[in-house]
PDB file of C-alpha atoms in Angstrom:
ATOM      1  CA  UNK A   1       3.410  22.760   9.019  1.00 52.00           C
ATOM      2  CA  UNK A   2       6.062  20.317   7.776  1.00 46.00           C
ATOM      3  CA  UNK A   3       7.355  20.081  11.386  1.00 48.00           C
ATOM      4  CA  UNK A   4       3.819  19.406  12.628  1.00 42.00           C
ATOM      5  CA  UNK A   5       3.245  16.594  10.073  1.00 46.00           C
ATOM      6  CA  UNK A   6       6.496  14.954  10.978  1.00 46.00           C
ATOM      7  CA  UNK A   7       5.604  15.151  14.672  1.00 47.00           C
ATOM      8  CA  UNK A   8       2.357  13.394  13.944  1.00 46.00           C
ATOM      9  CA  UNK A   9       4.138  10.530  12.264  1.00 49.00           C
ATOM     10  CA  UNK A  10       6.412  10.144  15.286  1.00 45.00           C
ATOM     11  CA  UNK A  11       3.365   9.993  17.604  1.00 49.00           C
ATOM     12  CA  UNK A  12       1.509   7.565  15.368  1.00 49.00           C
ATOM     13  CA  UNK A  13       4.554   5.315  15.179  1.00 47.00           C
ATOM     14  CA  UNK A  14       4.695   5.205  18.926  1.00 47.00           C
ATOM     15  CA  UNK A  15       1.055   3.886  19.172  1.00 43.00           C
ATOM     16  CA  UNK A  16       0.329   0.942  21.326  1.00 37.00           C
ATOM     17  CA  UNK A  17      -1.943  -2.124  21.051  1.00 39.00           C
ATOM     18  CA  UNK A  18      -0.752  -4.414  18.371  1.00 40.00           C
ATOM     19  CA  UNK A  19      -3.395  -5.386  15.873  1.00 45.00           C
ATOM     20  CA  UNK A  20      -2.944  -8.773  14.324  1.00 46.00           C
ATOM     21  CA  UNK A  21      -2.517  -8.374  10.639  1.00 49.00           C
ATOM     22  CA  UNK A  22      -2.968 -10.902   7.826  1.00 50.00           C
ATOM     23  CA  UNK A  23      -1.940 -11.034   4.225  1.00 49.00           C
ATOM     24  CA  UNK A  24      -3.829 -11.790   1.112  1.00 45.00           C
ATOM     25  CA  UNK A  25      -2.956 -14.928  -0.814  1.00 52.00           C
ATOM     26  CA  UNK A  26      -0.748 -14.824  -3.821  1.00 67.00           C
ATOM     27  CA  UNK A  27      -3.713 -15.604  -6.033  1.00 74.00           C
ATOM     28  CA  UNK A  28      -7.513 -16.209  -5.999  1.00 74.00           C
ATOM     29  CA  UNK A  29      -9.866 -17.498  -8.636  1.00 81.00           C
ATOM     30  CA  UNK A  30     -13.332 -16.113  -9.084  1.00 83.00           C
ATOM     31  CA  UNK A  31     -15.609 -18.135 -11.381  1.00 83.00           C
ATOM     32  CA  UNK A  32     -17.355 -16.625 -14.343  1.00 79.00           C
ATOM     33  CA  UNK A  33     -20.559 -14.892 -13.288  1.00 78.00           C
ATOM     34  CA  UNK A  34     -19.575 -14.473  -9.671  1.00 80.00           C
ATOM     35  CA  UNK A  35     -19.300 -10.998  -8.041  1.00 80.00           C
ATOM     36  CA  UNK A  36     -15.646 -10.788  -6.702  1.00 81.00           C
ATOM     37  CA  UNK A  37     -16.570  -8.422  -3.959  1.00 80.00           C
ATOM     38  CA  UNK A  38     -18.984 -11.120  -2.559  1.00 82.00           C
ATOM     39  CA  UNK A  39     -17.269 -14.390  -3.093  1.00 81.00           C
ATOM     40  CA  UNK A  40     -13.754 -13.565  -1.998  1.00 83.00           C
ATOM     41  CA  UNK A  41     -13.636 -14.340   1.690  1.00 82.00           C
ATOM     42  CA  UNK A  42     -13.103 -11.425   3.984  1.00 85.00           C
ATOM     43  CA  UNK A  43      -9.898 -12.927   5.464  1.00 83.00           C
ATOM     44  CA  UNK A  44      -8.394 -12.575   1.906  1.00 84.00           C
ATOM     45  CA  UNK A  45      -9.834  -9.131   1.153  1.00 89.00           C
ATOM     46  CA  UNK A  46      -8.917  -7.363   4.307  1.00 93.00           C
ATOM     47  CA  UNK A  47      -5.548  -6.427   5.929  1.00 94.00           C
ATOM     48  CA  UNK A  48      -6.817  -7.479   9.402  1.00 96.00           C
ATOM     49  CA  UNK A  49      -9.092 -10.315  10.575  1.00 94.00           C
ATOM     50  CA  UNK A  50     -11.694  -7.746  11.836  1.00 95.00           C
ATOM     51  CA  UNK A  51     -12.117  -4.026  12.004  1.00 97.00           C
ATOM     52  CA  UNK A  52      -9.626  -2.665  14.590  1.00 97.00           C
ATOM     53  CA  UNK A  53      -9.664   0.300  16.966  1.00 97.00           C
ATOM     54  CA  UNK A  54      -7.788   3.205  15.561  1.00 97.00           C
ATOM     55  CA  UNK A  55      -7.696   6.967  14.915  1.00 97.00           C
ATOM     56  CA  UNK A  56      -7.437   9.505  12.153  1.00 96.00           C
ATOM     57  CA  UNK A  57      -4.764  12.172  12.431  1.00 96.00           C
ATOM     58  CA  UNK A  58      -5.667  15.493  10.853  1.00 95.00           C
ATOM     59  CA  UNK A  59      -3.371  18.233   9.533  1.00 92.00           C
ATOM     60  CA  UNK A  60      -4.142  20.502  12.415  1.00 93.00           C
ATOM     61  CA  UNK A  61      -2.927  17.841  14.937  1.00 94.00           C
ATOM     62  CA  UNK A  62      -6.263  16.687  16.119  1.00 95.00           C
ATOM     63  CA  UNK A  63      -7.410  12.991  16.181  1.00 96.00           C
ATOM     64  CA  UNK A  64     -10.668  11.127  15.783  1.00 95.00           C
ATOM     65  CA  UNK A  65     -11.252   7.540  16.831  1.00 96.00           C
ATOM     66  CA  UNK A  66     -13.013   4.712  14.849  1.00 96.00           C
ATOM     67  CA  UNK A  67     -12.805   1.178  13.823  1.00 97.00           C
ATOM     68  CA  UNK A  68     -10.778   0.717  10.542  1.00 97.00           C
ATOM     69  CA  UNK A  69      -9.581  -1.969   8.159  1.00 97.00           C
ATOM     70  CA  UNK A  70      -7.979  -1.793   4.754  1.00 96.00           C
ATOM     71  CA  UNK A  71      -9.676  -3.451   1.766  1.00 94.00           C
ATOM     72  CA  UNK A  72      -7.086  -4.998  -0.648  1.00 91.00           C
ATOM     73  CA  UNK A  73      -9.644  -5.607  -3.386  1.00 89.00           C
ATOM     74  CA  UNK A  74     -11.202  -2.125  -3.387  1.00 89.00           C
ATOM     75  CA  UNK A  75      -7.974  -0.305  -2.415  1.00 90.00           C
ATOM     76  CA  UNK A  76     -10.041   1.516   0.383  1.00 92.00           C
ATOM     77  CA  UNK A  77      -9.252   2.448   3.949  1.00 95.00           C
ATOM     78  CA  UNK A  78     -12.791   1.558   5.418  1.00 95.00           C
ATOM     79  CA  UNK A  79     -14.278   2.461   8.754  1.00 96.00           C
ATOM     80  CA  UNK A  80     -17.525   1.759  10.646  1.00 95.00           C
ATOM     81  CA  UNK A  81     -19.676   4.806  11.260  1.00 93.00           C
ATOM     82  CA  UNK A  82     -21.891   5.267  14.371  1.00 92.00           C
ATOM     83  CA  UNK A  83     -24.867   3.683  12.492  1.00 93.00           C
ATOM     84  CA  UNK A  84     -22.831   0.554  11.997  1.00 94.00           C
ATOM     85  CA  UNK A  85     -22.335   1.095   8.206  1.00 94.00           C
ATOM     86  CA  UNK A  86     -19.081   0.316   6.413  1.00 94.00           C
ATOM     87  CA  UNK A  87     -17.736   3.323   4.564  1.00 94.00           C
ATOM     88  CA  UNK A  88     -14.515   4.296   2.893  1.00 94.00           C
ATOM     89  CA  UNK A  89     -12.299   7.405   3.411  1.00 92.00           C
ATOM     90  CA  UNK A  90     -12.275   9.328   0.190  1.00 87.00           C
ATOM     91  CA  UNK A  91     -11.640  12.976  -0.541  1.00 86.00           C
ATOM     92  CA  UNK A  92     -10.548  14.032   2.890  1.00 87.00           C
ATOM     93  CA  UNK A  93      -8.318  17.131   2.309  1.00 88.00           C
ATOM     94  CA  UNK A  94      -7.389  17.672   6.035  1.00 92.00           C
ATOM     95  CA  UNK A  95      -6.523  14.097   6.759  1.00 93.00           C
ATOM     96  CA  UNK A  96      -2.905  13.102   7.281  1.00 92.00           C
ATOM     97  CA  UNK A  97      -2.823   9.469   8.441  1.00 95.00           C
ATOM     98  CA  UNK A  98      -4.677   6.686   9.918  1.00 97.00           C
ATOM     99  CA  UNK A  99      -3.335   4.635  12.857  1.00 97.00           C
ATOM    100  CA  UNK A 100      -4.496   1.032  13.398  1.00 97.00           C
ATOM    101  CA  UNK A 101      -2.880  -0.555  16.410  1.00 92.00           C
ATOM    102  CA  UNK A 102       0.850  -0.187  15.842  1.00 93.00           C
ATOM    103  CA  UNK A 103       0.426   0.303  12.107  1.00 97.00           C
ATOM    104  CA  UNK A 104       0.391   3.785  10.410  1.00 97.00           C
ATOM    105  CA  UNK A 105      -1.011   4.548   7.079  1.00 97.00           C
ATOM    106  CA  UNK A 106      -0.044   7.975   5.601  1.00 94.00           C
ATOM    107  CA  UNK A 107      -2.540   9.586   3.249  1.00 92.00           C
ATOM    108  CA  UNK A 108      -2.150  11.631   0.072  1.00 85.00           C
ATOM    109  CA  UNK A 109      -4.745  13.627  -1.955  1.00 78.00           C
ATOM    110  CA  UNK A 110      -4.890  10.861  -4.551  1.00 79.00           C
ATOM    111  CA  UNK A 111      -6.695   8.928  -1.877  1.00 75.00           C
ATOM    112  CA  UNK A 112      -3.926   6.533  -1.464  1.00 88.00           C
ATOM    113  CA  UNK A 113      -2.927   5.000   1.908  1.00 93.00           C
ATOM    114  CA  UNK A 114       0.621   3.844   2.330  1.00 94.00           C
ATOM    115  CA  UNK A 115       1.433   1.580   5.224  1.00 96.00           C
ATOM    116  CA  UNK A 116       4.732   2.631   6.772  1.00 97.00           C
ATOM    117  CA  UNK A 117       7.116  -0.414   7.036  1.00 97.00           C
ATOM    118  CA  UNK A 118      10.256   1.416   7.953  1.00 97.00           C
ATOM    119  CA  UNK A 119      11.328   4.753   9.342  1.00 95.00           C
ATOM    120  CA  UNK A 120      14.755   6.420   8.580  1.00 93.00           C
ATOM    121  CA  UNK A 121      14.003   9.756  10.023  1.00 86.00           C
ATOM    122  CA  UNK A 122      14.541  11.881   6.867  1.00 85.00           C
ATOM    123  CA  UNK A 123      12.374   9.527   4.839  1.00 92.00           C
ATOM    124  CA  UNK A 124      10.199   6.462   5.239  1.00 95.00           C
ATOM    125  CA  UNK A 125       9.470   3.243   3.386  1.00 97.00           C
ATOM    126  CA  UNK A 126       5.850   2.571   2.635  1.00 96.00           C
ATOM    127  CA  UNK A 127       3.789   0.054   0.734  1.00 96.00           C
ATOM    128  CA  UNK A 128       0.469  -0.265  -1.010  1.00 94.00           C
ATOM    129  CA  UNK A 129      -0.828  -3.861  -1.018  1.00 91.00           C
ATOM    130  CA  UNK A 130      -3.641  -4.739  -3.514  1.00 89.00           C
ATOM    131  CA  UNK A 131      -5.652  -7.699  -4.823  1.00 86.00           C
ATOM    132  CA  UNK A 132      -5.861  -7.173  -8.635  1.00 83.00           C
ATOM    133  CA  UNK A 133      -7.231  -8.762 -11.648  1.00 81.00           C
ATOM    134  CA  UNK A 134      -4.129 -10.653 -13.103  1.00 79.00           C
ATOM    135  CA  UNK A 135      -5.940 -12.198 -16.003  1.00 75.00           C
ATOM    136  CA  UNK A 136      -8.967 -14.284 -17.235  1.00 72.00           C
ATOM    137  CA  UNK A 137      -9.386 -17.610 -18.566  1.00 66.00           C
ATOM    138  CA  UNK A 138     -10.898 -18.048 -22.020  1.00 57.00           C
ATOM    139  CA  UNK A 139     -14.449 -19.178 -22.311  1.00 49.00           C
ATOM    140  CA  UNK A 140     -15.034 -22.783 -23.110  1.00 42.00           C
ATOM    141  CA  UNK A 141     -17.586 -24.266 -25.378  1.00 34.00           C
ATOM    142  CA  UNK A 142     -21.132 -22.809 -25.260  1.00 31.00           C
ATOM    143  CA  UNK A 143     -19.721 -19.647 -23.490  1.00 36.00           C
ATOM    144  CA  UNK A 144     -18.699 -21.533 -20.263  1.00 36.00           C
ATOM    145  CA  UNK A 145     -15.527 -21.251 -18.504  1.00 33.00           C
ATOM    146  CA  UNK A 146     -13.988 -24.375 -16.884  1.00 33.00           C
ATOM    147  CA  UNK A 147     -15.484 -24.848 -13.484  1.00 30.00           C
ATOM    148  CA  UNK A 148     -18.362 -22.550 -14.151  1.00 27.00           C
ATOM    149  CA  UNK A 149     -21.851 -23.531 -15.415  1.00 25.00           C
ATOM    150  CA  UNK A 150     -23.163 -20.213 -16.519  1.00 24.00           C
ATOM    151  CA  UNK A 151     -22.159 -16.579 -17.089  1.00 22.00           C
ATOM    152  CA  UNK A 152     -24.136 -13.592 -16.015  1.00 23.00           C
ATOM    153  CA  UNK A 153     -23.770 -10.126 -17.589  1.00 27.00           C
ATOM    154  CA  UNK A 154     -21.686  -8.810 -14.505  1.00 27.00           C
ATOM    155  CA  UNK A 155     -19.238  -6.018 -15.519  1.00 33.00           C
ATOM    156  CA  UNK A 156     -18.814  -3.941 -12.331  1.00 36.00           C
ATOM    157  CA  UNK A 157     -18.690  -4.253  -8.665  1.00 40.00           C
ATOM    158  CA  UNK A 158     -19.242  -1.631  -6.071  1.00 41.00           C
ATOM    159  CA  UNK A 159     -16.978  -0.111  -3.424  1.00 46.00           C
ATOM    160  CA  UNK A 160     -18.286   0.613   0.085  1.00 47.00           C
ATOM    161  CA  UNK A 161     -19.293   4.194  -0.985  1.00 45.00           C
ATOM    162  CA  UNK A 162     -21.134   2.998  -4.097  1.00 43.00           C
ATOM    163  CA  UNK A 163     -18.571   3.793  -6.673  1.00 44.00           C
ATOM    164  CA  UNK A 164     -18.324   1.316  -9.679  1.00 42.00           C
ATOM    165  CA  UNK A 165     -15.301  -0.814 -10.489  1.00 46.00           C
ATOM    166  CA  UNK A 166     -15.195  -2.264 -13.988  1.00 48.00           C
ATOM    167  CA  UNK A 167     -14.842  -6.076 -14.016  1.00 49.00           C
ATOM    168  CA  UNK A 168     -15.513  -7.984 -17.260  1.00 45.00           C
ATOM    169  CA  UNK A 169     -16.244 -11.645 -16.460  1.00 55.00           C
ATOM    170  CA  UNK A 170     -16.303 -13.686 -19.689  1.00 61.00           C
ATOM    171  CA  UNK A 171     -14.331 -16.408 -17.939  1.00 76.00           C
ATOM    172  CA  UNK A 172     -12.805 -17.225 -14.560  1.00 82.00           C
ATOM    173  CA  UNK A 173     -10.995 -14.210 -13.205  1.00 83.00           C
ATOM    174  CA  UNK A 174      -7.629 -14.687 -11.515  1.00 84.00           C
ATOM    175  CA  UNK A 175      -6.889 -12.056  -8.811  1.00 84.00           C
ATOM    176  CA  UNK A 176      -3.120 -11.715  -7.574  1.00 84.00           C
ATOM    177  CA  UNK A 177      -1.712 -10.165  -4.631  1.00 87.00           C
ATOM    178  CA  UNK A 178       0.520  -7.222  -5.539  1.00 90.00           C
ATOM    179  CA  UNK A 179       2.737  -4.886  -3.295  1.00 93.00           C
ATOM    180  CA  UNK A 180       4.090  -1.571  -4.470  1.00 94.00           C
ATOM    181  CA  UNK A 181       6.781   0.239  -2.586  1.00 96.00           C
ATOM    182  CA  UNK A 182       7.237   3.961  -2.150  1.00 96.00           C
ATOM    183  CA  UNK A 183       9.565   6.440  -0.448  1.00 96.00           C
ATOM    184  CA  UNK A 184       7.786   9.086   1.714  1.00 93.00           C
ATOM    185  CA  UNK A 185       9.676  12.285   2.146  1.00 88.00           C
ATOM    186  CA  UNK A 186       9.226  15.072   4.718  1.00 84.00           C
ATOM    187  CA  UNK A 187       6.790  16.817   2.349  1.00 84.00           C
ATOM    188  CA  UNK A 188       4.585  13.726   2.318  1.00 82.00           C
ATOM    189  CA  UNK A 189       5.437  12.948  -1.297  1.00 87.00           C
ATOM    190  CA  UNK A 190       4.973   9.448  -2.359  1.00 91.00           C
ATOM    191  CA  UNK A 191       7.887   8.405  -4.654  1.00 94.00           C
ATOM    192  CA  UNK A 192       7.794   5.105  -6.416  1.00 95.00           C
ATOM    193  CA  UNK A 193      10.850   2.902  -5.457  1.00 96.00           C
ATOM    194  CA  UNK A 194      13.282   2.545  -8.442  1.00 96.00           C
ATOM    195  CA  UNK A 195      16.907   3.084  -9.182  1.00 96.00           C
ATOM    196  CA  UNK A 196      16.499   6.621 -10.625  1.00 96.00           C
ATOM    197  CA  UNK A 197      14.261   7.811  -7.772  1.00 96.00           C
ATOM    198  CA  UNK A 198      16.698   6.393  -5.146  1.00 95.00           C
ATOM    199  CA  UNK A 199      19.590   8.286  -6.686  1.00 96.00           C
ATOM    200  CA  UNK A 200      17.550  11.401  -6.662  1.00 95.00           C
ATOM    201  CA  UNK A 201      16.742  11.024  -3.088  1.00 94.00           C
ATOM    202  CA  UNK A 202      20.338  10.865  -2.159  1.00 94.00           C
ATOM    203  CA  UNK A 203      22.135  13.138  -4.787  1.00 94.00           C
ATOM    204  CA  UNK A 204      25.252  13.477  -2.787  1.00 95.00           C
ATOM    205  CA  UNK A 205      25.933   9.761  -2.635  1.00 96.00           C
ATOM    206  CA  UNK A 206      24.972   8.650  -6.158  1.00 97.00           C
ATOM    207  CA  UNK A 207      28.271   6.915  -6.779  1.00 97.00           C
ATOM    208  CA  UNK A 208      28.356   4.975  -3.493  1.00 97.00           C
ATOM    209  CA  UNK A 209      24.689   3.957  -4.031  1.00 97.00           C
ATOM    210  CA  UNK A 210      25.291   2.837  -7.575  1.00 97.00           C
ATOM    211  CA  UNK A 211      28.241   0.667  -6.443  1.00 97.00           C
ATOM    212  CA  UNK A 212      25.977  -0.868  -3.645  1.00 97.00           C
ATOM    213  CA  UNK A 213      23.340  -1.745  -6.218  1.00 97.00           C
ATOM    214  CA  UNK A 214      25.927  -3.336  -8.639  1.00 96.00           C
ATOM    215  CA  UNK A 215      27.545  -5.403  -5.860  1.00 97.00           C
ATOM    216  CA  UNK A 216      24.525  -6.475  -4.012  1.00 97.00           C
ATOM    217  CA  UNK A 217      21.771  -6.597  -6.737  1.00 97.00           C
ATOM    218  CA  UNK A 218      18.878  -5.970  -4.341  1.00 97.00           C
ATOM    219  CA  UNK A 219      15.461  -6.910  -5.379  1.00 97.00           C
ATOM    220  CA  UNK A 220      13.610  -3.541  -5.291  1.00 96.00           C
ATOM    221  CA  UNK A 221      10.328  -5.532  -4.956  1.00 95.00           C
ATOM    222  CA  UNK A 222      11.415  -7.286  -1.914  1.00 96.00           C
ATOM    223  CA  UNK A 223      10.799  -5.574   1.455  1.00 97.00           C
ATOM    224  CA  UNK A 224      13.855  -6.896   3.218  1.00 97.00           C
ATOM    225  CA  UNK A 225      16.231  -5.948   0.463  1.00 98.00           C
ATOM    226  CA  UNK A 226      14.736  -2.455   0.466  1.00 97.00           C
ATOM    227  CA  UNK A 227      15.194  -2.017   4.033  1.00 97.00           C
ATOM    228  CA  UNK A 228      18.839  -3.085   3.845  1.00 97.00           C
ATOM    229  CA  UNK A 229      19.356  -0.721   0.927  1.00 97.00           C
ATOM    230  CA  UNK A 230      17.814   2.206   2.751  1.00 97.00           C
ATOM    231  CA  UNK A 231      19.818   1.583   5.919  1.00 96.00           C
ATOM    232  CA  UNK A 232      22.996   1.882   3.760  1.00 96.00           C
ATOM    233  CA  UNK A 233      21.744   5.024   1.967  1.00 96.00           C
ATOM    234  CA  UNK A 234      20.638   6.913   5.072  1.00 94.00           C
ATOM    235  CA  UNK A 235      23.872   5.713   6.769  1.00 94.00           C
ATOM    236  CA  UNK A 236      25.801   7.708   4.227  1.00 93.00           C
ATOM    237  CA  UNK A 237      24.278  10.943   5.490  1.00 85.00           C
ATOM    238  CA  UNK A 238      24.965  10.192   9.289  1.00 72.00           C
TER     239      UNK A 238
END
């Protein structure tokens, strides 16, 4: 089974048809009383400008085509069903990954999708990008936030499958773009990138990696620094 899963990843990474991607802004303001899911423009909420042709890869090696997009705000891999409705992939125990153009999103049973950004054969580097609440501005006089004329009693917004997300809006809400990086091993385990986990991933080379970290001081939240670090780490095992 492990060999089958790794073969699927190789097939997915070799996909053709580049899908033009986009990035969420570093921050976005939602005024008091507004529904974030409605007022944040689609080009900021989604990974791609429009839903893209892609396919789902299942654990048994089969594939199913559909149109997909990743929603930063809701943290959902969404697809368009035959009726034209937008739904999210949730609780699919036999699903392994989603391919959108040349991009591969590996799935785990916590309903997380990691976009693979680098492949080092024995492990991969993946990321989750989200648009999250970073903070709120205090209410002004008469329960008004700066830039807002009224406040509605709005505490939740719904995902595409109807699940609720708590969002208390007693002032303007600031959303920020966040990226979290993970290592993906051959067992499809998602391992958060930090120094202890890096050393565990390469137990035979702890000393060399520690020296590299001390000398180069890579930013473990910066993609290019991580790629350089992992090239060094995997090169030690060549």
